Short mmCIF file of C-alpha atoms in Angstrom, two decimals:
data_model
loop_
_atom_site.label_atom_id
_atom_site.label_comp_id
_atom_site.label_asym_id
_atom_site.label_seq_id
_atom_site.Cartn_x
_atom_site.Cartn_y
_atom_site.Cartn_z
CA UNK A 1 0.27 0.24 -0.09
CA UNK A 2 2.72 2.42 1.10
CA UNK A 3 4.33 1.66 -2.52
CA UNK A 4 1.04 2.62 -4.42
CA UNK A 5 0.62 5.65 -2.44
CA UNK A 6 4.36 6.72 -3.32
CA UNK A 7 3.42 5.98 -7.15
CA UNK A 8 0.35 8.09 -6.53
CA UNK A 9 1.95 11.00 -5.23
CA UNK A 10 4.64 10.88 -7.62
CA UNK A 11 2.27 10.61 -10.44
CA UNK A 12 0.17 13.76 -8.94
CA UNK A 13 3.25 15.92 -8.86
CA UNK A 14 3.86 15.29 -12.70
CA UNK A 15 0.36 15.68 -13.60
CA UNK A 16 0.56 19.02 -11.85
CA UNK A 17 3.74 20.41 -13.36
CA UNK A 18 2.60 19.59 -16.97
CA UNK A 19 -0.93 21.19 -16.16
CA UNK A 20 0.77 24.42 -14.53
CA UNK A 21 2.79 24.98 -18.20
CA UNK A 22 -0.44 24.30 -20.02
CA UNK A 23 -2.49 26.89 -17.92
CA UNK A 24 0.54 29.73 -18.05
CA UNK A 25 0.29 29.23 -21.98
CA UNK A 26 -3.49 29.81 -21.62
CA UNK A 27 -3.44 33.11 -19.95
CA UNK A 28 -0.05 33.76 -21.96
CA UNK A 29 -1.61 33.50 -25.09
CA UNK A 30 -4.72 35.15 -23.55
CA UNK A 31 -7.10 32.43 -24.34
CA UNK A 32 -7.89 32.90 -21.27
CA UNK A 33 -8.43 36.53 -19.62
CA UNK A 34 -7.12 37.53 -16.39
CA UNK A 35 -9.26 39.57 -13.62
CA UNK A 36 -8.74 40.31 -10.00
CA UNK A 37 -11.58 39.90 -7.68
CA UNK A 38 -12.41 43.52 -7.88
CA UNK A 39 -12.51 43.79 -11.65
CA UNK A 40 -14.97 40.44 -11.79
CA UNK A 41 -16.86 42.23 -9.10
CA UNK A 42 -17.41 45.10 -11.61
CA UNK A 43 -17.74 42.90 -14.50
CA UNK A 44 -20.53 41.01 -12.78
CA UNK A 45 -22.35 44.06 -11.88
CA UNK A 46 -21.79 46.40 -14.98
CA UNK A 47 -21.83 43.65 -17.73
CA UNK A 48 -24.02 41.14 -16.33
CA UNK A 49 -21.30 38.58 -16.75
CA UNK A 50 -21.88 34.88 -15.22
CA UNK A 51 -19.74 34.00 -12.75
CA UNK A 52 -19.21 30.01 -12.23
CA UNK A 53 -18.23 28.70 -8.88
CA UNK A 54 -16.31 25.34 -9.36
CA UNK A 55 -15.26 25.19 -6.01
CA UNK A 56 -16.63 21.94 -4.01
CA UNK A 57 -19.55 21.75 -1.70
CA UNK A 58 -17.14 22.11 1.59
CA UNK A 59 -16.18 25.60 0.17
CA UNK A 60 -19.15 26.52 -1.20
CA UNK A 61 -21.60 26.17 1.57
CA UNK A 62 -19.34 28.28 3.73
CA UNK A 63 -19.86 31.48 1.61
CA UNK A 64 -20.55 32.00 -2.24
CA UNK A 65 -21.15 34.92 -4.43
CA UNK A 66 -24.70 36.23 -4.78
CA UNK A 67 -26.13 35.18 -8.13
CA UNK A 68 -23.19 32.96 -9.04
CA UNK A 69 -23.65 29.35 -10.63
CA UNK A 70 -22.09 26.57 -8.86
CA UNK A 71 -20.76 23.73 -10.46
CA UNK A 72 -18.17 22.00 -8.80
CA UNK A 73 -15.05 20.52 -11.09
CA UNK A 74 -13.74 18.56 -8.28
CA UNK A 75 -16.21 17.07 -5.26
CA UNK A 76 -15.64 15.31 -2.11
CA UNK A 77 -15.03 11.85 -2.63
CA UNK A 78 -17.00 9.94 -0.19
CA UNK A 79 -16.07 6.40 -1.90
CA UNK A 80 -15.04 3.86 0.22
CA UNK A 81 -13.14 1.46 -2.22
CA UNK A 82 -9.53 0.36 -1.12
CA UNK A 83 -7.89 2.81 -3.54
CA UNK A 84 -10.17 5.97 -2.03
CA UNK A 85 -9.77 5.10 1.34
CA UNK A 86 -5.64 4.92 1.14
CA UNK A 87 -5.77 8.20 -0.43
CA UNK A 88 -7.90 9.77 2.14
CA UNK A 89 -5.40 8.04 4.97
CA UNK A 90 -2.17 9.50 3.04
CA UNK A 91 -4.01 12.71 2.87
CA UNK A 92 -5.07 13.19 6.54
CA UNK A 93 -1.61 11.50 7.56
CA UNK A 94 0.39 14.33 5.28
CA UNK A 95 -1.61 17.31 6.54
CA UNK A 96 -4.92 16.95 6.30
CA UNK A 97 -5.74 16.45 9.98
CA UNK A 98 -4.10 20.07 10.29
CA UNK A 99 -5.57 21.95 7.58
CA UNK A 100 -9.15 19.89 7.12
CA UNK A 101 -8.46 19.48 3.30
CA UNK A 102 -10.87 16.64 2.36
CA UNK A 103 -10.10 14.12 -0.26
CA UNK A 104 -11.33 15.67 -3.76
CA UNK A 105 -12.22 13.65 -7.06
CA UNK A 106 -12.86 15.09 -10.18
CA UNK A 107 -16.34 14.97 -11.86
CA UNK A 108 -16.62 13.50 -14.97
CA UNK A 109 -19.83 15.38 -15.82
CA UNK A 110 -18.67 18.96 -15.33
CA UNK A 111 -18.45 19.82 -18.83
CA UNK A 112 -21.82 18.54 -19.67
CA UNK A 113 -23.35 20.01 -16.93
CA UNK A 114 -21.84 23.49 -17.89
CA UNK A 115 -23.13 22.71 -21.26
CA UNK A 116 -26.25 22.21 -20.30
CA UNK A 117 -26.43 25.77 -18.71
CA UNK A 118 -24.43 27.87 -20.75
CA UNK A 119 -23.79 28.04 -24.57
CA UNK A 120 -20.28 28.62 -26.15
CA UNK A 121 -20.90 31.99 -27.02
CA UNK A 122 -21.61 32.93 -23.03
CA UNK A 123 -18.94 34.98 -21.08
CA UNK A 124 -18.09 33.02 -18.30
CA UNK A 125 -16.32 34.29 -15.19
CA UNK A 126 -14.40 31.12 -13.74
CA UNK A 127 -13.49 31.23 -10.13
CA UNK A 128 -12.54 28.98 -7.24
CA UNK A 129 -11.17 29.17 -3.67
CA UNK A 130 -7.30 30.04 -4.62
CA UNK A 131 -6.90 29.66 -8.49
CA UNK A 132 -5.62 26.50 -9.48
CA UNK A 133 -8.90 24.45 -9.69
CA UNK A 134 -10.68 27.47 -11.87
CA UNK A 135 -7.69 27.04 -14.06
CA UNK A 136 -7.90 23.43 -14.66
CA UNK A 137 -12.10 24.29 -15.39
CA UNK A 138 -10.78 26.83 -17.90
CA UNK A 139 -8.75 24.54 -20.04
CA UNK A 140 -11.68 21.93 -20.07
CA UNK A 141 -13.83 24.54 -21.24
CA UNK A 142 -11.29 26.29 -23.65
CA UNK A 143 -11.07 23.16 -25.11
CA UNK A 144 -14.77 22.13 -25.33
CA UNK A 145 -15.30 25.07 -27.56
CA UNK A 146 -15.72 28.12 -24.95
CA UNK A 147 -13.86 31.38 -25.88
CA UNK A 148 -14.84 34.14 -23.57
CA UNK A 149 -13.40 32.66 -20.23
CA UNK A 150 -12.18 35.10 -17.54
CA UNK A 151 -10.07 33.66 -14.54
CA UNK A 152 -10.53 35.21 -11.41
CA UNK A 153 -6.71 35.52 -10.01
CA UNK A 154 -5.91 34.37 -6.61
CA UNK A 155 -9.35 32.97 -6.53
CA UNK A 156 -12.06 34.20 -4.29
CA UNK A 157 -9.68 33.99 -1.25
CA UNK A 158 -8.12 37.37 -2.74
CA UNK A 159 -11.45 39.32 -3.00
CA UNK A 160 -11.76 42.01 -0.42
CA UNK A 161 -15.39 42.83 1.05
CA UNK A 162 -15.85 45.60 -1.15
CA UNK A 163 -15.35 43.36 -4.39
CA UNK A 164 -18.19 40.93 -4.42
CA UNK A 165 -21.59 40.71 -2.93
CA UNK A 166 -21.24 37.26 -0.70
CA UNK A 167 -23.60 35.71 1.05
CA UNK A 168 -23.37 32.75 3.33
CA UNK A 169 -22.31 31.78 7.10
CA UNK A 170 -18.71 32.88 6.89
CA UNK A 171 -16.29 35.53 5.02
CA UNK A 172 -15.54 34.12 1.98
CA UNK A 173 -11.69 34.38 2.58
CA UNK A 174 -12.24 31.49 5.41
CA UNK A 175 -14.29 29.22 3.20
CA UNK A 176 -10.99 27.19 2.23
CA UNK A 177 -9.65 26.61 5.82
CA UNK A 178 -10.51 23.90 8.11
CA UNK A 179 -9.01 21.07 10.39
CA UNK A 180 -7.32 21.64 13.62
CA UNK A 181 -5.49 25.18 12.15
CA UNK A 182 -9.01 26.80 11.56
CA UNK A 183 -10.25 25.62 15.28
CA UNK A 184 -7.20 26.81 16.97
CA UNK A 185 -7.37 29.95 14.90
CA UNK A 186 -3.81 29.79 13.25
CA UNK A 187 -4.53 30.02 9.63
CA UNK A 188 -2.95 32.81 7.48
CA UNK A 189 -6.46 33.84 6.89
CA UNK A 190 -7.59 34.01 10.33
CA UNK A 191 -4.43 36.17 11.30
CA UNK A 192 -4.79 38.66 8.52
CA UNK A 193 -8.10 39.06 9.80
CA UNK A 194 -6.88 39.46 13.07
CA UNK A 195 -4.54 41.96 12.39
CA UNK A 196 -7.28 44.36 11.32
CA UNK A 197 -9.95 43.77 13.65
CA UNK A 198 -7.79 43.03 16.54
CA UNK A 199 -7.34 39.75 18.51
CA UNK A 200 -10.73 40.50 20.19
CA UNK A 201 -11.74 39.58 16.87
CA UNK A 202 -9.73 36.03 16.93
CA UNK A 203 -10.77 34.92 20.47
CA UNK A 204 -14.48 35.28 19.37
CA UNK A 205 -14.19 33.52 16.00
CA UNK A 206 -12.16 30.76 18.07
CA UNK A 207 -14.39 30.47 20.89
CA UNK A 208 -17.51 29.97 18.23
CA UNK A 209 -15.52 27.17 16.85
CA UNK A 210 -15.04 25.52 19.97
CA UNK A 211 -18.51 25.61 20.95
CA UNK A 212 -19.64 24.14 17.46
CA UNK A 213 -17.03 21.61 18.02
CA UNK A 214 -17.87 20.86 21.60
CA UNK A 215 -21.89 20.51 20.41
CA UNK A 216 -20.60 18.11 17.85
CA UNK A 217 -18.71 16.43 20.02
CA UNK A 218 -21.80 16.26 22.31
CA UNK A 219 -23.77 14.90 19.86
CA UNK A 220 -21.63 12.19 18.93
CA UNK A 221 -21.26 10.95 22.34
CA UNK A 222 -24.77 10.99 23.09
CA UNK A 223 -25.20 8.92 19.89
CA UNK A 224 -22.64 6.43 21.07
CA UNK A 225 -24.35 6.29 24.64
CA UNK A 226 -27.57 5.55 22.75
CA UNK A 227 -26.17 2.92 20.82
CA UNK A 228 -24.36 1.30 23.55
CA UNK A 229 -27.46 1.15 25.85
CA UNK A 230 -29.59 -0.49 22.76
CA UNK A 231 -26.75 -2.95 22.46
CA UNK A 232 -26.71 -3.71 26.47
CA UNK A 233 -30.29 -3.79 26.24
CA UNK A 234 -30.78 -6.13 23.44
CA UNK A 235 -27.67 -8.43 25.37
CA UNK A 236 -29.95 -8.51 28.42
CA UNK A 237 -33.05 -9.36 26.63
CA UNK A 238 -31.33 -12.38 24.46
CA UNK A 239 -30.33 -13.64 28.00
CA UNK A 240 -33.79 -13.37 29.65
CA UNK A 241 -35.01 -14.96 26.47
CA UNK A 242 -32.17 -17.86 26.88
CA UNK A 243 -33.09 -18.27 30.56
CA UNK A 244 -36.87 -18.76 29.62
CA UNK A 245 -36.02 -21.52 27.10
CA UNK A 246 -33.93 -23.22 29.87
CA UNK A 247 -36.58 -23.64 32.04
#
């Protein structure tokens, strides 16, 4: 299993290096136009361009751009086959426990979902959280015949509050964080926000996370206790039935 994981990681690294070269060429040759988050906001408001959000559900549910269309290019992989479980374990050990980054898999229906909603001449502003997955989406869309593509450089995480109209329970900058680092308030995004608003903000944010985590833990413990009680009850009933039979 370890050898398989190493081969998988090596292949991923090589594929990413090759992909970066292709993406750089797309931008350099202006086949994909580059927008800052601020410019994207102006384009949405003044030109009615569509923002295509290609982030996974774990990020989308935390915050999103008002009026955007959500079609993830990668989604959380919930399969339980040996290969997926192995990748999940590797990801967790290699830092997933700290960052909270889930194991993602490519949605093979991504292109067909986009084509169902948008004709090839649509002006599409493509965005993800940090900018890489949206570049991958731009490459697929360009190869499929879309020619009016705009890429949000730096992703939605680079947006300031005034750049875009944001909806959702969290700031858009926090949509990509998670794990222990978020719980402790030690992510770069939280430190930047704390520097702007003071450490009181960080304490309040961390306290809210701890309360939320505590409630989740309490619920899990409660479910465990209920399951344990049902198991013990079933054992006792079985013993009682056995005694009746023996008499």
